[in-house]
PDB file of C-alpha atoms in Angstrom:
ATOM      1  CA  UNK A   1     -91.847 -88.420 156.612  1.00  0.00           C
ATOM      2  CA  UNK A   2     -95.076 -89.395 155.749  1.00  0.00           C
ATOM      3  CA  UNK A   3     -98.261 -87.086 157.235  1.00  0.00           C
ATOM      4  CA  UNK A   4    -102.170 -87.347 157.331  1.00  0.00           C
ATOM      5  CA  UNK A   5    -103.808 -84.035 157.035  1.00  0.00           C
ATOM      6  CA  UNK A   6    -107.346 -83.540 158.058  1.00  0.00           C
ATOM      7  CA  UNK A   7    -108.849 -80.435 156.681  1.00  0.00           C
ATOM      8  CA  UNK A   8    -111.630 -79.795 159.502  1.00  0.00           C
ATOM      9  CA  UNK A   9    -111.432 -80.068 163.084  1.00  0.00           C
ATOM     10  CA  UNK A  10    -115.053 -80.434 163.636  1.00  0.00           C
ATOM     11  CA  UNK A  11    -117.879 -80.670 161.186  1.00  0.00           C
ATOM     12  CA  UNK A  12    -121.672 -79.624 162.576  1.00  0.00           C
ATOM     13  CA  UNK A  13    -123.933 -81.239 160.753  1.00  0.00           C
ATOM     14  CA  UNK A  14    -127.938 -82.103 161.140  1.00  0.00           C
ATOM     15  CA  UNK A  15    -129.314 -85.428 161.562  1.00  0.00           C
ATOM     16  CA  UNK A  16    -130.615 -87.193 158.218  1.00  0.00           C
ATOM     17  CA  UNK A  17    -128.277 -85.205 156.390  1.00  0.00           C
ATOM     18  CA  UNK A  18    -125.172 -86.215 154.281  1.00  0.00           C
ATOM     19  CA  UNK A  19    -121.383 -85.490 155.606  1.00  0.00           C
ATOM     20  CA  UNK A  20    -117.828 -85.592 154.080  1.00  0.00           C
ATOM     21  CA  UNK A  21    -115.048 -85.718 156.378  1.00  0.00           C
ATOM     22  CA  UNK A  22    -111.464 -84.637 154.217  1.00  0.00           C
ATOM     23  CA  UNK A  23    -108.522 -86.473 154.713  1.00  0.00           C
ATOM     24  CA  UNK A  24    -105.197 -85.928 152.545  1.00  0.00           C
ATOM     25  CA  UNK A  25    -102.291 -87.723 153.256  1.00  0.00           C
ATOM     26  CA  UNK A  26     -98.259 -87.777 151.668  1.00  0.00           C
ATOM     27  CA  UNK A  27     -96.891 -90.356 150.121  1.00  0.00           C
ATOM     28  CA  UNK A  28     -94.518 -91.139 146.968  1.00  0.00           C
ATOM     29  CA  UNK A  29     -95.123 -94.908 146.996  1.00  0.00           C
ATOM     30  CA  UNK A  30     -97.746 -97.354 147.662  1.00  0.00           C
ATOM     31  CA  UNK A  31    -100.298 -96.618 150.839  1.00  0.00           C
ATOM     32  CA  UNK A  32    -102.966 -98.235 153.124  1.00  0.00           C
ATOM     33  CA  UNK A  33    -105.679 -95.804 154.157  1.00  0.00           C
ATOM     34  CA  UNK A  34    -108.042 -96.367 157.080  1.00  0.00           C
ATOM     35  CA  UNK A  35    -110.549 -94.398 159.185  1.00  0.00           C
ATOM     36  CA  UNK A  36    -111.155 -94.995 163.004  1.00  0.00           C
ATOM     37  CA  UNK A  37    -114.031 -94.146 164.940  1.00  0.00           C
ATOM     38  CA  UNK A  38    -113.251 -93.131 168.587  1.00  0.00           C
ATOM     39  CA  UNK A  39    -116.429 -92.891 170.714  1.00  0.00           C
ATOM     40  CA  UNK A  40    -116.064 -90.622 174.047  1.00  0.00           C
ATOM     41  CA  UNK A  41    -114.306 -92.596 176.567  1.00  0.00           C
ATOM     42  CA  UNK A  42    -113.549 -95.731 174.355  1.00  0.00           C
ATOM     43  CA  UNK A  43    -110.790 -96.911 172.028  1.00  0.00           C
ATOM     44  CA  UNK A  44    -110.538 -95.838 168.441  1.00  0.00           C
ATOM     45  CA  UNK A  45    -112.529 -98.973 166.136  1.00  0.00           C
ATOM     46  CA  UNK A  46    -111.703 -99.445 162.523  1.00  0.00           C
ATOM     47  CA  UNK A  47    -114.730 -98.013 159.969  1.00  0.00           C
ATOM     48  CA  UNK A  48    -112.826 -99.133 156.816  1.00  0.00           C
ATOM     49  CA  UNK A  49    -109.564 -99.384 155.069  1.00  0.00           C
ATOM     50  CA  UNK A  50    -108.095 -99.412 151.410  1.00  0.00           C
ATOM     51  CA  UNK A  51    -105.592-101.371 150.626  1.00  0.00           C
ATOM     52  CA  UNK A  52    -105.398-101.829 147.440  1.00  0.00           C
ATOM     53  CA  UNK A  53    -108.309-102.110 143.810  1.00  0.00           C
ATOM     54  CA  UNK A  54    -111.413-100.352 143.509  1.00  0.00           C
ATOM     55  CA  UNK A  55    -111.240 -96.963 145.065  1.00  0.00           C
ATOM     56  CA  UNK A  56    -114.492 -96.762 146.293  1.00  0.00           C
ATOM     57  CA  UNK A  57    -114.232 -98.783 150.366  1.00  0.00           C
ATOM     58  CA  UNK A  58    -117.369 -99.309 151.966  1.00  0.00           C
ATOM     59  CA  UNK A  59    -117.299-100.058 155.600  1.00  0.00           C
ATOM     60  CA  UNK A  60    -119.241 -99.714 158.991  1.00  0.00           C
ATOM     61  CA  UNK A  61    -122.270 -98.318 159.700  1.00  0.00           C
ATOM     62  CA  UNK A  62    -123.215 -96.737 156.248  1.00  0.00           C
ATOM     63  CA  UNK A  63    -120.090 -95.214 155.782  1.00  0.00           C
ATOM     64  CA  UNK A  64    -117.684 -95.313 152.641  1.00  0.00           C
ATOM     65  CA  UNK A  65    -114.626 -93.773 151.552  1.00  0.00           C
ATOM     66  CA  UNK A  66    -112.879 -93.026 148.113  1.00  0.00           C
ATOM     67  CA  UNK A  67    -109.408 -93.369 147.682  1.00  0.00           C
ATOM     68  CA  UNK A  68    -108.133 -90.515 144.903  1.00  0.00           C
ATOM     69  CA  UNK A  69    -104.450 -91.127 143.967  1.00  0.00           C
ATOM     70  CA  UNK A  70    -104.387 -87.732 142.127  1.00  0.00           C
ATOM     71  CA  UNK A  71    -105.557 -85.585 144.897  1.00  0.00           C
ATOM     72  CA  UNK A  72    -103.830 -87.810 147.328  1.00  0.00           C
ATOM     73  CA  UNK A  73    -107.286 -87.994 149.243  1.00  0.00           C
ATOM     74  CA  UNK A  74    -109.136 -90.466 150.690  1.00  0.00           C
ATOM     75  CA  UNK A  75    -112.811 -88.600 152.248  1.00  0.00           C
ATOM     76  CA  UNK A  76    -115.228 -90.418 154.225  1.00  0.00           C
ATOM     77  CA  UNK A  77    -118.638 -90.028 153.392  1.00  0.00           C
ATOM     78  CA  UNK A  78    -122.279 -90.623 154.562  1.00  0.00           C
ATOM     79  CA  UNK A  79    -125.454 -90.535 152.697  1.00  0.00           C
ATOM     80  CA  UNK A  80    -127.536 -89.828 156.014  1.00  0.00           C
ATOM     81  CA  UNK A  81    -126.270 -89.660 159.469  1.00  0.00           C
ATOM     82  CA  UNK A  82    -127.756 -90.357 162.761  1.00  0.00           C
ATOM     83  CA  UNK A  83    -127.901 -88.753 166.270  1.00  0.00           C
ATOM     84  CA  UNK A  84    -125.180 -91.846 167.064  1.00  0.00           C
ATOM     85  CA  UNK A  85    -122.859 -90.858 164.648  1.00  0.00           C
ATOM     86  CA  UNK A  86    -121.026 -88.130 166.600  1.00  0.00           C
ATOM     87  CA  UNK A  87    -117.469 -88.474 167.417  1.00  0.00           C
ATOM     88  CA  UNK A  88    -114.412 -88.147 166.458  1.00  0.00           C
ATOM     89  CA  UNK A  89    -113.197 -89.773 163.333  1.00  0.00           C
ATOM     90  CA  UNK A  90    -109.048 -90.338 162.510  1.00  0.00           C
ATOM     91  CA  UNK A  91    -107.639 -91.050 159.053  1.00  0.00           C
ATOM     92  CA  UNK A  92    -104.361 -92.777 159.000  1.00  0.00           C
ATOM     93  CA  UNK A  93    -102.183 -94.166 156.593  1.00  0.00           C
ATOM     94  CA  UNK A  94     -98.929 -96.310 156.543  1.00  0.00           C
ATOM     95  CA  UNK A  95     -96.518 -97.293 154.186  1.00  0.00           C
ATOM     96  CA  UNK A  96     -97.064-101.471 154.901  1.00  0.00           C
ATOM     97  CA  UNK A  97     -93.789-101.498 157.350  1.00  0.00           C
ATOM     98  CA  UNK A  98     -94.076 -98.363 159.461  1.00  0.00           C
ATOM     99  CA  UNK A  99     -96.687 -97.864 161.943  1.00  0.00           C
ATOM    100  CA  UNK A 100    -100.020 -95.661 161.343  1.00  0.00           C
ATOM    101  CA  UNK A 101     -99.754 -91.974 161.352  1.00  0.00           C
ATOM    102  CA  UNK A 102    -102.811 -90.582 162.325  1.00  0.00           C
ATOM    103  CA  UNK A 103    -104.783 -87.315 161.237  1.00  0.00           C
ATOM    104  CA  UNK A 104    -105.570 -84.637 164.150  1.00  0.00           C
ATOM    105  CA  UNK A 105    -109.176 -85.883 164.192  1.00  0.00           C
ATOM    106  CA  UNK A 106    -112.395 -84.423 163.170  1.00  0.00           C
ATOM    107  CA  UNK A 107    -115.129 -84.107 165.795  1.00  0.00           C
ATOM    108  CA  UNK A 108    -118.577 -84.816 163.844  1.00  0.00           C
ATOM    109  CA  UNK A 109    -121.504 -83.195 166.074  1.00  0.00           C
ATOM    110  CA  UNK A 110    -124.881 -84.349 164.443  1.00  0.00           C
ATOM    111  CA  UNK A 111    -127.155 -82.115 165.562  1.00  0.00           C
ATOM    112  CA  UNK A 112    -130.998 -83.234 166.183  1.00  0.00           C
TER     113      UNK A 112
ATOM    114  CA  UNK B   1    -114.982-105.718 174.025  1.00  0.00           C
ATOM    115  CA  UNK B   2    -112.390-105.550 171.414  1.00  0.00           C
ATOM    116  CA  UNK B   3    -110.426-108.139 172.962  1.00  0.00           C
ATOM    117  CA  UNK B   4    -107.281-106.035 173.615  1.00  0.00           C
ATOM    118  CA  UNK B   5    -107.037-105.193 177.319  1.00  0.00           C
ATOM    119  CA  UNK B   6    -105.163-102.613 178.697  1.00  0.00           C
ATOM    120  CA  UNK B   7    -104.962-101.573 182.859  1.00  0.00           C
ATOM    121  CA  UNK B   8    -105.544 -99.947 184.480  1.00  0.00           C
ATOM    122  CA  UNK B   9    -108.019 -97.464 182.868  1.00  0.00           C
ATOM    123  CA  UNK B  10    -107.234 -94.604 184.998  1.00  0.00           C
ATOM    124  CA  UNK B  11    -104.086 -93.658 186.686  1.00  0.00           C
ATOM    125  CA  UNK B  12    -102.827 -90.517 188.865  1.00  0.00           C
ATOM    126  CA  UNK B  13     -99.365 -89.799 190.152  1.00  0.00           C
ATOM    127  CA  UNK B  14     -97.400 -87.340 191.168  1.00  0.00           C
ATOM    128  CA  UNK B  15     -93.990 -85.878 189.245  1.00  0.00           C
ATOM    129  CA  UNK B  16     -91.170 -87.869 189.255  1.00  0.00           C
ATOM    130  CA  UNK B  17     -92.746 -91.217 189.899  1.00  0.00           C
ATOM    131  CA  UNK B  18     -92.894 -94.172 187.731  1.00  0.00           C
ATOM    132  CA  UNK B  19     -95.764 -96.044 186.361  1.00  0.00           C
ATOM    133  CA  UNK B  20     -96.444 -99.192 184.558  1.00  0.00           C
ATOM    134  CA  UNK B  21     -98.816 -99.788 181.986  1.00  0.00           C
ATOM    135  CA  UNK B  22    -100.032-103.193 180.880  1.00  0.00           C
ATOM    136  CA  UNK B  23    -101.723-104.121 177.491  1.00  0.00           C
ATOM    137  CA  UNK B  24    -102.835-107.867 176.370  1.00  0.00           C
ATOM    138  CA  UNK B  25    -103.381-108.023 172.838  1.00  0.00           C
ATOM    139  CA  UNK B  26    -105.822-109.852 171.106  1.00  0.00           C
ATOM    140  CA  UNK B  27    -105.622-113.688 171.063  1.00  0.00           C
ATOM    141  CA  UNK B  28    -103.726-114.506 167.907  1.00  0.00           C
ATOM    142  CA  UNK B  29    -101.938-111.057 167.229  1.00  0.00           C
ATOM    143  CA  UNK B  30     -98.173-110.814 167.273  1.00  0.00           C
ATOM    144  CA  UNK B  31     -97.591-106.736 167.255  1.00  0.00           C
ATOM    145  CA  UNK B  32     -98.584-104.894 169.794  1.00  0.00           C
ATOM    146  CA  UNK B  33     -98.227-100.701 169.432  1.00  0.00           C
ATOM    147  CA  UNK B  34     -98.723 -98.070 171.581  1.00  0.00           C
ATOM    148  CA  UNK B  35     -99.657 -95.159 170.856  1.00  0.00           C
ATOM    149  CA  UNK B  36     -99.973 -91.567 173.231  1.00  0.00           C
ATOM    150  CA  UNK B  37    -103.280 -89.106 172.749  1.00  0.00           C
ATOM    151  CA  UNK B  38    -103.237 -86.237 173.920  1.00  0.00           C
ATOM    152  CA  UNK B  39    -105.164 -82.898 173.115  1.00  0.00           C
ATOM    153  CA  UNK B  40    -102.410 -80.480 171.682  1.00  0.00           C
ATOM    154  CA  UNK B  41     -99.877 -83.742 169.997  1.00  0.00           C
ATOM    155  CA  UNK B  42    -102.624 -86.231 168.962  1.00  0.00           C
ATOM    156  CA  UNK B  43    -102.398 -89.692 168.225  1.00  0.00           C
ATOM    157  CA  UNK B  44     -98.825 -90.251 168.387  1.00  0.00           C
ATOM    158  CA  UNK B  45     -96.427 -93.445 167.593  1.00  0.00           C
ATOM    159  CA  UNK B  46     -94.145 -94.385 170.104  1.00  0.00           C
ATOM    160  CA  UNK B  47     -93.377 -98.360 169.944  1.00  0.00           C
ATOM    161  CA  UNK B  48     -93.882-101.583 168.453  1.00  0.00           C
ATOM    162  CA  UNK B  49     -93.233-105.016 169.031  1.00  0.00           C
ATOM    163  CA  UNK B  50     -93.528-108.589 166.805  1.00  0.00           C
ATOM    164  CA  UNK B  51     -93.327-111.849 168.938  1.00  0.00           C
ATOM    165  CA  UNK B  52     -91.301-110.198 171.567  1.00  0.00           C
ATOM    166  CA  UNK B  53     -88.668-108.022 169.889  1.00  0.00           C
ATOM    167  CA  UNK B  54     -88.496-104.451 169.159  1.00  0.00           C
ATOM    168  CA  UNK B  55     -89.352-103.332 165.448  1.00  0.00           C
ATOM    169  CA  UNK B  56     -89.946-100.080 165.186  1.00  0.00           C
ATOM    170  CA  UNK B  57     -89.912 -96.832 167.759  1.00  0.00           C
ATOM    171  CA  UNK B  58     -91.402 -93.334 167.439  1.00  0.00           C
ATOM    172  CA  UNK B  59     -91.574 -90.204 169.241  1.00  0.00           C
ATOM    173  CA  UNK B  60     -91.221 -92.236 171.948  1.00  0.00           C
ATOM    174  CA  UNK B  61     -89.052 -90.462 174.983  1.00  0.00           C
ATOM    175  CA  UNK B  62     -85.718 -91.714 177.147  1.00  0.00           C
ATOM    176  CA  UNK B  63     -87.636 -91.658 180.126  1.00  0.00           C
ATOM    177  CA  UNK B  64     -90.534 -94.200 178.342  1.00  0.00           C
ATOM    178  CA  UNK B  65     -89.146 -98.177 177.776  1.00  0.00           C
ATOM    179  CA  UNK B  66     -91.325-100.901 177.016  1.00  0.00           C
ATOM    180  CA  UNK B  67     -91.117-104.526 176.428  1.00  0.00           C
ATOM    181  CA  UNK B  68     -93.222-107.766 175.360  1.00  0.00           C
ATOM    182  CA  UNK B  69     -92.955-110.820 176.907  1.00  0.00           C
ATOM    183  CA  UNK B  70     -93.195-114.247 176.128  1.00  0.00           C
ATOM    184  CA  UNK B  71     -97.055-114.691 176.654  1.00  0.00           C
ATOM    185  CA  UNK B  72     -97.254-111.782 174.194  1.00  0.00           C
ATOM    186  CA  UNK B  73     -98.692-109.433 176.957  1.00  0.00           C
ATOM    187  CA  UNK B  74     -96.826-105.734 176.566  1.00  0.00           C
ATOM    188  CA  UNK B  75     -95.461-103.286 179.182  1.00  0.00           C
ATOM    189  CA  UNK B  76     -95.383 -99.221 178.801  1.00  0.00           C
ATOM    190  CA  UNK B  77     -93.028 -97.844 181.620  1.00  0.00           C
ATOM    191  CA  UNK B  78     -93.082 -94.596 182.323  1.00  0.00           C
ATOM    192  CA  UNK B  79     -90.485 -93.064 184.826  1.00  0.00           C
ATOM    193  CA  UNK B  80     -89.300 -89.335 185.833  1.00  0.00           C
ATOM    194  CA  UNK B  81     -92.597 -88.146 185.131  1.00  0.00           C
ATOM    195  CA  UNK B  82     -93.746 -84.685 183.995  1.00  0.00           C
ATOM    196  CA  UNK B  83     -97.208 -82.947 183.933  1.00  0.00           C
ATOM    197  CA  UNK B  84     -96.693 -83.206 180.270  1.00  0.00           C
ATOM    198  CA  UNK B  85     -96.841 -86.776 180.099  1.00  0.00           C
ATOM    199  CA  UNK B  86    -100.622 -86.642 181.156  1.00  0.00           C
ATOM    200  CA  UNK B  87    -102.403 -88.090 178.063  1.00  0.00           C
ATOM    201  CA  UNK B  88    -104.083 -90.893 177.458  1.00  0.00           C
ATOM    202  CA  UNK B  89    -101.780 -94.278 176.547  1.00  0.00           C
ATOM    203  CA  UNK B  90    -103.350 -96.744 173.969  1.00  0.00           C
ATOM    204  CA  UNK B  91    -102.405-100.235 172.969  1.00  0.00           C
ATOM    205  CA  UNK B  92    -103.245-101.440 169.776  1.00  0.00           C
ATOM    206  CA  UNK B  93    -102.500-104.603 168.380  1.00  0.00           C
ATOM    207  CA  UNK B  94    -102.426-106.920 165.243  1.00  0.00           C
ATOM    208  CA  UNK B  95    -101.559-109.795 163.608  1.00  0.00           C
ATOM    209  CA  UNK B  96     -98.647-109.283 161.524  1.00  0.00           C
ATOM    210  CA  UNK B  97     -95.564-106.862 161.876  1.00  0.00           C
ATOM    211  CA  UNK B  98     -97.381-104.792 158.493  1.00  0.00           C
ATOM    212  CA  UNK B  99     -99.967-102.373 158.841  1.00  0.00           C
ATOM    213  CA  UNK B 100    -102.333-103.324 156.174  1.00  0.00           C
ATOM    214  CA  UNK B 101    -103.763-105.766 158.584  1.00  0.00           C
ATOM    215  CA  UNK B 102    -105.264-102.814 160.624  1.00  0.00           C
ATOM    216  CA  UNK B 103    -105.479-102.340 164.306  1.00  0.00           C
ATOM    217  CA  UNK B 104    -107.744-103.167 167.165  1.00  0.00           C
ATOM    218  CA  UNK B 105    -107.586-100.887 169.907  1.00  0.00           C
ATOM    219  CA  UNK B 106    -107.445-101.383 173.584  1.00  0.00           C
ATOM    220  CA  UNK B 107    -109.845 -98.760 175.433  1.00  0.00           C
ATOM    221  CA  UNK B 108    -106.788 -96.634 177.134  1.00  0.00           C
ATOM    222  CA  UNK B 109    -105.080 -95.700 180.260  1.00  0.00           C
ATOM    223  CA  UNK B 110    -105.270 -92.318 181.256  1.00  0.00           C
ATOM    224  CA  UNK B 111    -102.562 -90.695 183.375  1.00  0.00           C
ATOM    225  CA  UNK B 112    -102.744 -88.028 184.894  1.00  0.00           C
ATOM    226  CA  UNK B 113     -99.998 -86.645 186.930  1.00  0.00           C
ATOM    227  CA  UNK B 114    -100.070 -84.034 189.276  1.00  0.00           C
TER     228      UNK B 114
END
């Protein structure tokens, strides 16, 4: 069965600085990526996907993501984050017919 | 608004009652999915449905059933339930029965039962 691992439950970080959030996932054949954003007390909103071609995704709000096929990774990053940037963040992957799996989450706290 | 509704946004019962759950996708998506959050399981699969029928199921329990109907408009029912059902319920929908088109997600129903 496929699975989405995310390395770090939460990730403290100060505003203006740059983040990584880790996501690995499992899978022997061909896979679509995505992150979600989940603000508190709303519904989880796509940041970016990979489907398939250049590894590097840019999506959202300044963030990007790089899809590594050797490492089975695919990390969101941010050059610089903001005060509004803090929530939780899913990775989740499907195989094209089954339904996302999702990550556990990481809770990004941007500190002031 | 991301155009997939979903009532009512907050829900308490007691054990062994049954509730109903309503999602309405997003005009012009076919699958709708729902999904169950909760803080020590996650984000966890338990249906979809394309145009009305069944496609694929998940963790999704005996005591849950849902269906789509004709308008496209999607029911979660929930019966016998247990205080470990509180969580909160998510609909998601999309346009075609494969993933790659991504998901827009309804804001939730929580239930909480007591």
């Amino acid at each position: 069965a496929q699975s989405v691992t995310q390395l770090d439950s939460q990730v403290p970080v100060f505003e203006e600085a740059p983040v990584e959030l880790r996501c690995n996932y499992s899978s022997s054949v061909s896979v679509y990526l995505f992150w979600y954003v989940q603000y508190p007390n709303q519904g989880l909103q796509l940041l970016l996907k990979y489907l398939s071609g250049s590894t590097l995704v840019k999506g959202i709000n300044g963030f990007e993501a790089e899809f590594n096929k050797s490492q089975t990774s695919f990390h969101l990053r941010k050059p610089s984050v903001h005060i509004s940037d803090t929530a939780e963040y899913f990775c989740a992957a499907s195989t094209g017919r089954r339904a996302l799996t999702f990550g556990s989450g990481t809770r990004l706290q941007v500190q002031p | 608004d991301s155009g997939v509704t979903q009532t009512p946004k907050h829900l308490i019962t007691a054990t062994g009652q049954r509730v109903t759950l309503r999602c309405s996708p997003r005009s012009g998506d076919l699958s709708v999915y729902w999904y169950q959050q909760s803080l020590d399981q996650g984000l966890q699969f338990l249906i979809q449905y394309y145009n009305g029928e069944e496609r694929a199921k998940g963790n999704i329990l005996e005591r849950f059933s849902a269906q789509q109907f004709p308008d496209l408009h999607s029911e979660l029912n929930l019966s016998s339930l247990e205080l470990g059902d509180s969580a909160l319920y998510f609909c998601a929908s999309s346009v075609g029965v494969e993933a790659n088109y991504g998901y827009t997600f309804g804001s939730g129903t929580r239930l909480t039962v007591v």
